[in-house]
Amino acid sequence: MEKWLEKFDRLTDGAVEGLKKVPSQLRNNKRLISKLILFTLILGLGLMSVIWVLTAFVKAIEYLYGIWVENTELIIILFVCLCMLLGSITSQISKHREEKERRKREELARQQKNASTQYAYLRLFLYKILDERLCTLVEVVKPVAPNLLNAVTPITIDDRHAIIYYNFQLHKTKTLPFSQGTDYVSNLISSHVIAKTQIEGIEGITAPVGDSLITPVHVDSVKDLGSTAIIVLVLDCEAYRELKEQQGHSLQSRELVEHI
């Protein structure tokens, strides 16, 4: 009996000592307990949010199903009408694109058919523009005859965009790059082109236009090749204007001048 009492005393003493240590252990693990409490709160809020979303979703399904049951015929009619409307709009857009592509192909075919003749007319037109003063300003040698403007590749065709480029070669006065850049040369030649087409037009291509907003031919670019330079001309067309707009070079509203 005494042995059992001794064991009980030791057990109760151990329990008392353990209870004395609890406050100090709680103080030592206060941060951990705070984190556990915060995590529990967040987990609870998360579960409540999920339950709320699921409940709202179920109620929305029930509401929509109720509308469907009560207005089945009306909803079907509206859906069919919407499909017909979208189909009609899509068809009109497709027809418009096809018509635009057809016009581009026809214009390209027409220009290809007359490309050699148009090249000769544009070459003569450019030769008349390149007087002594302009050649000095753009640092090129004045050609003594129109055929000296012929480039190695006279005509370049862009089938993708339905555009024909006419290339003309000039000899520079020096092999160094243009002192004021190719953009300056291009803009200067372009201003002379516009002025001459307003007053005289382009022989064999168009009569005098008399309007600064109508440009029958554009100076697309000037390429500096060292001892020579290439002037690239393009006859005005819808395809070219669209391409320049896509490239961020907005052109003023112009119309294609009918060829003579």
PDB file of N, CA and C in Angstrom, residues 25-101:
ATOM      1  N   GLN A  25       6.542  27.809 -21.460  1.00  0.00           N
ATOM      2  CA  GLN A  25       6.583  27.252 -22.809  1.00  0.00           C
ATOM      3  C   GLN A  25       5.676  28.033 -23.753  1.00  0.00           C
ATOM      4  N   LEU A  26       4.524  28.448 -23.192  1.00  0.00           N
ATOM      5  CA  LEU A  26       3.633  29.264 -24.025  1.00  0.00           C
ATOM      6  C   LEU A  26       4.293  30.579 -24.405  1.00  0.00           C
ATOM      7  N   ARG A  27       4.995  31.172 -23.431  1.00  0.00           N
ATOM      8  CA  ARG A  27       5.673  32.440 -23.719  1.00  0.00           C
ATOM      9  C   ARG A  27       6.759  32.238 -24.771  1.00  0.00           C
ATOM     10  N   ASN A  28       7.466  31.130 -24.687  1.00  0.00           N
ATOM     11  CA  ASN A  28       8.552  30.866 -25.637  1.00  0.00           C
ATOM     12  C   ASN A  28       8.029  30.608 -27.058  1.00  0.00           C
ATOM     13  N   ASN A  29       6.812  30.087 -27.174  1.00  0.00           N
ATOM     14  CA  ASN A  29       6.254  29.732 -28.492  1.00  0.00           C
ATOM     15  C   ASN A  29       5.102  30.656 -28.889  1.00  0.00           C
ATOM     16  N   LYS A  30       5.118  31.873 -28.368  1.00  0.00           N
ATOM     17  CA  LYS A  30       4.041  32.817 -28.639  1.00  0.00           C
ATOM     18  C   LYS A  30       3.928  33.138 -30.129  1.00  0.00           C
ATOM     19  N   ARG A  31       5.078  33.345 -30.804  1.00  0.00           N
ATOM     20  CA  ARG A  31       5.067  33.686 -32.226  1.00  0.00           C
ATOM     21  C   ARG A  31       4.495  32.544 -33.054  1.00  0.00           C
ATOM     22  N   LEU A  32       4.900  31.303 -32.724  1.00  0.00           N
ATOM     23  CA  LEU A  32       4.405  30.138 -33.460  1.00  0.00           C
ATOM     24  C   LEU A  32       2.900  29.990 -33.300  1.00  0.00           C
ATOM     25  N   ILE A  33       2.429  30.218 -32.079  1.00  0.00           N
ATOM     26  CA  ILE A  33       0.993  30.090 -31.814  1.00  0.00           C
ATOM     27  C   ILE A  33       0.216  31.166 -32.575  1.00  0.00           C
ATOM     28  N   SER A  34       0.786  32.391 -32.634  1.00  0.00           N
ATOM     29  CA  SER A  34       0.136  33.468 -33.383  1.00  0.00           C
ATOM     30  C   SER A  34       0.012  33.114 -34.862  1.00  0.00           C
ATOM     31  N   LYS A  35       1.098  32.539 -35.422  1.00  0.00           N
ATOM     32  CA  LYS A  35       1.062  32.135 -36.824  1.00  0.00           C
ATOM     33  C   LYS A  35       0.006  31.065 -37.068  1.00  0.00           C
ATOM     34  N   LEU A  36      -0.095  30.105 -36.131  1.00  0.00           N
ATOM     35  CA  LEU A  36      -1.086  29.044 -36.271  1.00  0.00           C
ATOM     36  C   LEU A  36      -2.501  29.615 -36.226  1.00  0.00           C
ATOM     37  N   ILE A  37      -2.724  30.558 -35.333  1.00  0.00           N
ATOM     38  CA  ILE A  37      -4.052  31.174 -35.229  1.00  0.00           C
ATOM     39  C   ILE A  37      -4.389  31.937 -36.517  1.00  0.00           C
ATOM     40  N   LEU A  38      -3.395  32.711 -37.024  1.00  0.00           N
ATOM     41  CA  LEU A  38      -3.613  33.475 -38.256  1.00  0.00           C
ATOM     42  C   LEU A  38      -3.889  32.551 -39.436  1.00  0.00           C
ATOM     43  N   PHE A  39      -3.112  31.464 -39.528  1.00  0.00           N
ATOM     44  CA  PHE A  39      -3.314  30.497 -40.612  1.00  0.00           C
ATOM     45  C   PHE A  39      -4.707  29.873 -40.535  1.00  0.00           C
ATOM     46  N   THR A  40      -5.132  29.571 -39.303  1.00  0.00           N
ATOM     47  CA  THR A  40      -6.461  28.981 -39.120  1.00  0.00           C
ATOM     48  C   THR A  40      -7.553  29.942 -39.569  1.00  0.00           C
ATOM     49  N   LEU A  41      -7.389  31.244 -39.208  1.00  0.00           N
ATOM     50  CA  LEU A  41      -8.373  32.247 -39.615  1.00  0.00           C
ATOM     51  C   LEU A  41      -8.433  32.385 -41.139  1.00  0.00           C
ATOM     52  N   ILE A  42      -7.249  32.445 -41.771  1.00  0.00           N
ATOM     53  CA  ILE A  42      -7.209  32.582 -43.230  1.00  0.00           C
ATOM     54  C   ILE A  42      -7.829  31.373 -43.901  1.00  0.00           C
ATOM     55  N   LEU A  43      -7.503  30.187 -43.396  1.00  0.00           N
ATOM     56  CA  LEU A  43      -8.068  28.956 -43.963  1.00  0.00           C
ATOM     57  C   LEU A  43      -9.590  28.954 -43.831  1.00  0.00           C
ATOM     58  N   GLY A  44     -10.061  29.421 -42.685  1.00  0.00           N
ATOM     59  CA  GLY A  44     -11.506  29.476 -42.480  1.00  0.00           C
ATOM     60  C   GLY A  44     -12.185  30.448 -43.434  1.00  0.00           C
ATOM     61  N   LEU A  45     -11.558  31.645 -43.587  1.00  0.00           N
ATOM     62  CA  LEU A  45     -12.120  32.630 -44.522  1.00  0.00           C
ATOM     63  C   LEU A  45     -12.105  32.096 -45.952  1.00  0.00           C
ATOM     64  N   GLY A  46     -11.014  31.392 -46.291  1.00  0.00           N
ATOM     65  CA  GLY A  46     -10.925  30.823 -47.637  1.00  0.00           C
ATOM     66  C   GLY A  46     -12.018  29.809 -47.894  1.00  0.00           C
ATOM     67  N   LEU A  47     -12.246  28.939 -46.927  1.00  0.00           N
ATOM     68  CA  LEU A  47     -13.296  27.936 -47.080  1.00  0.00           C
ATOM     69  C   LEU A  47     -14.668  28.586 -47.180  1.00  0.00           C
ATOM     70  N   MET A  48     -14.886  29.645 -46.388  1.00  0.00           N
ATOM     71  CA  MET A  48     -16.171  30.352 -46.441  1.00  0.00           C
ATOM     72  C   MET A  48     -16.366  31.020 -47.805  1.00  0.00           C
ATOM     73  N   SER A  49     -15.267  31.570 -48.355  1.00  0.00           N
ATOM     74  CA  SER A  49     -15.357  32.208 -49.674  1.00  0.00           C
ATOM     75  C   SER A  49     -15.693  31.190 -50.747  1.00  0.00           C
ATOM     76  N   VAL A  50     -15.036  30.037 -50.685  1.00  0.00           N
ATOM     77  CA  VAL A  50     -15.309  28.988 -51.666  1.00  0.00           C
ATOM     78  C   VAL A  50     -16.754  28.535 -51.582  1.00  0.00           C
ATOM     79  N   ILE A  51     -17.226  28.355 -50.372  1.00  0.00           N
ATOM     80  CA  ILE A  51     -18.615  27.923 -50.176  1.00  0.00           C
ATOM     81  C   ILE A  51     -19.574  28.971 -50.712  1.00  0.00           C
ATOM     82  N   TRP A  52     -19.247  30.271 -50.471  1.00  0.00           N
ATOM     83  CA  TRP A  52     -20.119  31.356 -50.954  1.00  0.00           C
ATOM     84  C   TRP A  52     -20.162  31.388 -52.486  1.00  0.00           C
ATOM     85  N   VAL A  53     -18.971  31.225 -53.121  1.00  0.00           N
ATOM     86  CA  VAL A  53     -18.914  31.231 -54.586  1.00  0.00           C
ATOM     87  C   VAL A  53     -19.697  30.063 -55.172  1.00  0.00           C
ATOM     88  N   LEU A  54     -19.503  28.886 -54.591  1.00  0.00           N
ATOM     89  CA  LEU A  54     -20.224  27.705 -55.074  1.00  0.00           C
ATOM     90  C   LEU A  54     -21.725  27.872 -54.909  1.00  0.00           C
ATOM     91  N   THR A  55     -22.124  28.436 -53.781  1.00  0.00           N
ATOM     92  CA  THR A  55     -23.550  28.664 -53.550  1.00  0.00           C
ATOM     93  C   THR A  55     -24.128  29.646 -54.561  1.00  0.00           C
ATOM     94  N   ALA A  56     -23.385  30.737 -54.793  1.00  0.00           N
ATOM     95  CA  ALA A  56     -23.845  31.727 -55.773  1.00  0.00           C
ATOM     96  C   ALA A  56     -23.919  31.121 -57.168  1.00  0.00           C
ATOM     97  N   PHE A  57     -22.936  30.275 -57.508  1.00  0.00           N
ATOM     98  CA  PHE A  57     -22.921  29.634 -58.821  1.00  0.00           C
ATOM     99  C   PHE A  57     -24.134  28.717 -58.987  1.00  0.00           C
ATOM    100  N   VAL A  58     -24.420  27.949 -57.956  1.00  0.00           N
ATOM    101  CA  VAL A  58     -25.570  27.043 -58.011  1.00  0.00           C
ATOM    102  C   VAL A  58     -26.867  27.837 -58.154  1.00  0.00           C
ATOM    103  N   LYS A  59     -26.999  28.941 -57.402  1.00  0.00           N
ATOM    104  CA  LYS A  59     -28.198  29.761 -57.499  1.00  0.00           C
ATOM    105  C   LYS A  59     -28.341  30.380 -58.889  1.00  0.00           C
ATOM    106  N   ALA A  60     -27.192  30.802 -59.468  1.00  0.00           N
ATOM    107  CA  ALA A  60     -27.228  31.381 -60.819  1.00  0.00           C
ATOM    108  C   ALA A  60     -27.674  30.340 -61.837  1.00  0.00           C
ATOM    109  N   ILE A  61     -27.161  29.105 -61.679  1.00  0.00           N
ATOM    110  CA  ILE A  61     -27.578  28.019 -62.577  1.00  0.00           C
ATOM    111  C   ILE A  61     -29.078  27.772 -62.445  1.00  0.00           C
ATOM    112  N   GLU A  62     -29.555  27.746 -61.205  1.00  0.00           N
ATOM    113  CA  GLU A  62     -30.979  27.525 -60.978  1.00  0.00           C
ATOM    114  C   GLU A  62     -31.818  28.646 -61.587  1.00  0.00           C
ATOM    115  N   TYR A  63     -31.303  29.914 -61.455  1.00  0.00           N
ATOM    116  CA  TYR A  63     -32.031  31.062 -62.007  1.00  0.00           C
ATOM    117  C   TYR A  63     -32.088  30.995 -63.527  1.00  0.00           C
ATOM    118  N   LEU A  64     -30.930  30.703 -64.149  1.00  0.00           N
ATOM    119  CA  LEU A  64     -30.886  30.618 -65.607  1.00  0.00           C
ATOM    120  C   LEU A  64     -31.733  29.455 -66.115  1.00  0.00           C
ATOM    121  N   TYR A  65     -31.715  28.363 -65.390  1.00  0.00           N
ATOM    122  CA  TYR A  65     -32.518  27.213 -65.802  1.00  0.00           C
ATOM    123  C   TYR A  65     -34.008  27.558 -65.738  1.00  0.00           C
ATOM    124  N   GLY A  66     -34.360  28.318 -64.713  1.00  0.00           N
ATOM    125  CA  GLY A  66     -35.759  28.741 -64.603  1.00  0.00           C
ATOM    126  C   GLY A  66     -36.169  29.620 -65.775  1.00  0.00           C
ATOM    127  N   ILE A  67     -35.273  30.559 -66.144  1.00  0.00           N
ATOM    128  CA  ILE A  67     -35.561  31.412 -67.308  1.00  0.00           C
ATOM    129  C   ILE A  67     -35.683  30.572 -68.574  1.00  0.00           C
ATOM    130  N   TRP A  68     -34.757  29.602 -68.724  1.00  0.00           N
ATOM    131  CA  TRP A  68     -34.791  28.728 -69.907  1.00  0.00           C
ATOM    132  C   TRP A  68     -36.113  27.949 -69.993  1.00  0.00           C
ATOM    133  N   VAL A  69     -36.548  27.417 -68.862  1.00  0.00           N
ATOM    134  CA  VAL A  69     -37.792  26.634 -68.849  1.00  0.00           C
ATOM    135  C   VAL A  69     -38.990  27.504 -69.210  1.00  0.00           C
ATOM    136  N   GLU A  70     -39.003  28.740 -68.682  1.00  0.00           N
ATOM    137  CA  GLU A  70     -40.154  29.616 -68.903  1.00  0.00           C
ATOM    138  C   GLU A  70     -40.150  30.261 -70.289  1.00  0.00           C
ATOM    139  N   ASN A  71     -38.936  30.429 -70.910  1.00  0.00           N
ATOM    140  CA  ASN A  71     -38.854  31.157 -72.188  1.00  0.00           C
ATOM    141  C   ASN A  71     -38.063  30.368 -73.238  1.00  0.00           C
ATOM    142  N   THR A  72     -38.223  29.086 -73.273  1.00  0.00           N
ATOM    143  CA  THR A  72     -37.434  28.239 -74.164  1.00  0.00           C
ATOM    144  C   THR A  72     -37.585  28.655 -75.626  1.00  0.00           C
ATOM    145  N   GLU A  73     -38.821  28.813 -76.079  1.00  0.00           N
ATOM    146  CA  GLU A  73     -39.073  29.144 -77.489  1.00  0.00           C
ATOM    147  C   GLU A  73     -38.493  30.508 -77.848  1.00  0.00           C
ATOM    148  N   LEU A  74     -38.690  31.501 -76.962  1.00  0.00           N
ATOM    149  CA  LEU A  74     -38.175  32.845 -77.232  1.00  0.00           C
ATOM    150  C   LEU A  74     -36.657  32.851 -77.310  1.00  0.00           C
ATOM    151  N   ILE A  75     -36.006  32.126 -76.394  1.00  0.00           N
ATOM    152  CA  ILE A  75     -34.539  32.071 -76.394  1.00  0.00           C
ATOM    153  C   ILE A  75     -34.016  31.421 -77.664  1.00  0.00           C
ATOM    154  N   ILE A  76     -34.678  30.355 -78.113  1.00  0.00           N
ATOM    155  CA  ILE A  76     -34.256  29.684 -79.347  1.00  0.00           C
ATOM    156  C   ILE A  76     -34.393  30.616 -80.539  1.00  0.00           C
ATOM    157  N   ILE A  77     -35.505  31.355 -80.598  1.00  0.00           N
ATOM    158  CA  ILE A  77     -35.723  32.293 -81.712  1.00  0.00           C
ATOM    159  C   ILE A  77     -34.662  33.388 -81.713  1.00  0.00           C
ATOM    160  N   LEU A  78     -34.373  33.944 -80.522  1.00  0.00           N
ATOM    161  CA  LEU A  78     -33.353  34.989 -80.418  1.00  0.00           C
ATOM    162  C   LEU A  78     -31.975  34.456 -80.824  1.00  0.00           C
ATOM    163  N   PHE A  79     -31.670  33.236 -80.421  1.00  0.00           N
ATOM    164  CA  PHE A  79     -30.377  32.634 -80.760  1.00  0.00           C
ATOM    165  C   PHE A  79     -30.242  32.446 -82.269  1.00  0.00           C
ATOM    166  N   VAL A  80     -31.302  31.961 -82.895  1.00  0.00           N
ATOM    167  CA  VAL A  80     -31.280  31.765 -84.357  1.00  0.00           C
ATOM    168  C   VAL A  80     -31.121  33.105 -85.072  1.00  0.00           C
ATOM    169  N   CYS A  81     -31.844  34.127 -84.608  1.00  0.00           N
ATOM    170  CA  CYS A  81     -31.737  35.465 -85.223  1.00  0.00           C
ATOM    171  C   CYS A  81     -30.326  36.024 -85.082  1.00  0.00           C
ATOM    172  N   LEU A  82     -29.726  35.817 -83.901  1.00  0.00           N
ATOM    173  CA  LEU A  82     -28.370  36.300 -83.676  1.00  0.00           C
ATOM    174  C   LEU A  82     -27.386  35.598 -84.601  1.00  0.00           C
ATOM    175  N   CYS A  83     -27.548  34.281 -84.762  1.00  0.00           N
ATOM    176  CA  CYS A  83     -26.668  33.530 -85.670  1.00  0.00           C
ATOM    177  C   CYS A  83     -26.818  34.016 -87.106  1.00  0.00           C
ATOM    178  N   MET A  84     -28.059  34.293 -87.517  1.00  0.00           N
ATOM    179  CA  MET A  84     -28.299  34.786 -88.880  1.00  0.00           C
ATOM    180  C   MET A  84     -27.668  36.163 -89.077  1.00  0.00           C
ATOM    181  N   LEU A  85     -27.776  37.017 -88.053  1.00  0.00           N
ATOM    182  CA  LEU A  85     -27.194  38.352 -88.140  1.00  0.00           C
ATOM    183  C   LEU A  85     -25.676  38.285 -88.236  1.00  0.00           C
ATOM    184  N   LEU A  86     -25.057  37.468 -87.373  1.00  0.00           N
ATOM    185  CA  LEU A  86     -23.602  37.318 -87.410  1.00  0.00           C
ATOM    186  C   LEU A  86     -23.146  36.717 -88.732  1.00  0.00           C
ATOM    187  N   GLY A  87     -23.916  35.747 -89.242  1.00  0.00           N
ATOM    188  CA  GLY A  87     -23.582  35.146 -90.528  1.00  0.00           C
ATOM    189  C   GLY A  87     -23.642  36.154 -91.655  1.00  0.00           C
ATOM    190  N   SER A  88     -24.661  37.029 -91.614  1.00  0.00           N
ATOM    191  CA  SER A  88     -24.801  38.054 -92.653  1.00  0.00           C
ATOM    192  C   SER A  88     -23.650  39.056 -92.596  1.00  0.00           C
ATOM    193  N   ILE A  89     -23.289  39.476 -91.375  1.00  0.00           N
ATOM    194  CA  ILE A  89     -22.183  40.433 -91.225  1.00  0.00           C
ATOM    195  C   ILE A  89     -20.880  39.817 -91.704  1.00  0.00           C
ATOM    196  N   THR A  90     -20.636  38.555 -91.301  1.00  0.00           N
ATOM    197  CA  THR A  90     -19.415  37.857 -91.718  1.00  0.00           C
ATOM    198  C   THR A  90     -19.356  37.710 -93.232  1.00  0.00           C
ATOM    199  N   SER A  91     -20.510  37.404 -93.835  1.00  0.00           N
ATOM    200  CA  SER A  91     -20.573  37.247 -95.289  1.00  0.00           C
ATOM    201  C   SER A  91     -20.265  38.563 -96.001  1.00  0.00           C
ATOM    202  N   GLN A  92     -20.810  39.672 -95.473  1.00  0.00           N
ATOM    203  CA  GLN A  92     -20.569  40.983 -96.094  1.00  0.00           C
ATOM    204  C   GLN A  92     -19.098  41.376 -95.983  1.00  0.00           C
ATOM    205  N   ILE A  93     -18.499  41.103 -94.806  1.00  0.00           N
ATOM    206  CA  ILE A  93     -17.077  41.412 -94.629  1.00  0.00           C
ATOM    207  C   ILE A  93     -16.230  40.596 -95.592  1.00  0.00           C
ATOM    208  N   SER A  94     -16.565  39.312 -95.730  1.00  0.00           N
ATOM    209  CA  SER A  94     -15.830  38.432 -96.637  1.00  0.00           C
ATOM    210  C   SER A  94     -15.959  38.901 -98.080  1.00  0.00           C
ATOM    211  N   LYS A  95     -17.179  39.288 -98.484  1.00  0.00           N
ATOM    212  CA  LYS A  95     -17.388  39.778 -99.854  1.00  0.00           C
ATOM    213  C   LYS A  95     -16.607  41.066-100.098  1.00  0.00           C
ATOM    214  N   HIS A  96     -16.583  41.941 -99.084  1.00  0.00           N
ATOM    215  CA  HIS A  96     -15.850  43.201 -99.227  1.00  0.00           C
ATOM    216  C   HIS A  96     -14.360  42.941 -99.408  1.00  0.00           C
ATOM    217  N   ARG A  97     -13.819  42.001 -98.621  1.00  0.00           N
ATOM    218  CA  ARG A  97     -12.393  41.658 -98.742  1.00  0.00           C
ATOM    219  C   ARG A  97     -12.098  41.046-100.105  1.00  0.00           C
ATOM    220  N   GLU A  98     -12.979  40.151-100.531  1.00  0.00           N
ATOM    221  CA  GLU A  98     -12.774  39.516-101.836  1.00  0.00           C
ATOM    222  C   GLU A  98     -12.822  40.540-102.969  1.00  0.00           C
ATOM    223  N   GLU A  99     -13.747  41.485-102.855  1.00  0.00           N
ATOM    224  CA  GLU A  99     -13.854  42.522-103.879  1.00  0.00           C
ATOM    225  C   GLU A  99     -12.600  43.405-103.896  1.00  0.00           C
ATOM    226  N   LYS A 100     -12.107  43.725-102.708  1.00  0.00           N
ATOM    227  CA  LYS A 100     -10.889  44.536-102.631  1.00  0.00           C
ATOM    228  C   LYS A 100      -9.694  43.796-103.227  1.00  0.00           C
ATOM    229  N   GLU A 101      -9.585  42.508-102.899  1.00  0.00           N
ATOM    230  CA  GLU A 101      -8.491  41.710-103.457  1.00  0.00           C
ATOM    231  C   GLU A 101      -8.621  41.576-104.973  1.00  0.00           C
TER     232      GLU A 101
END
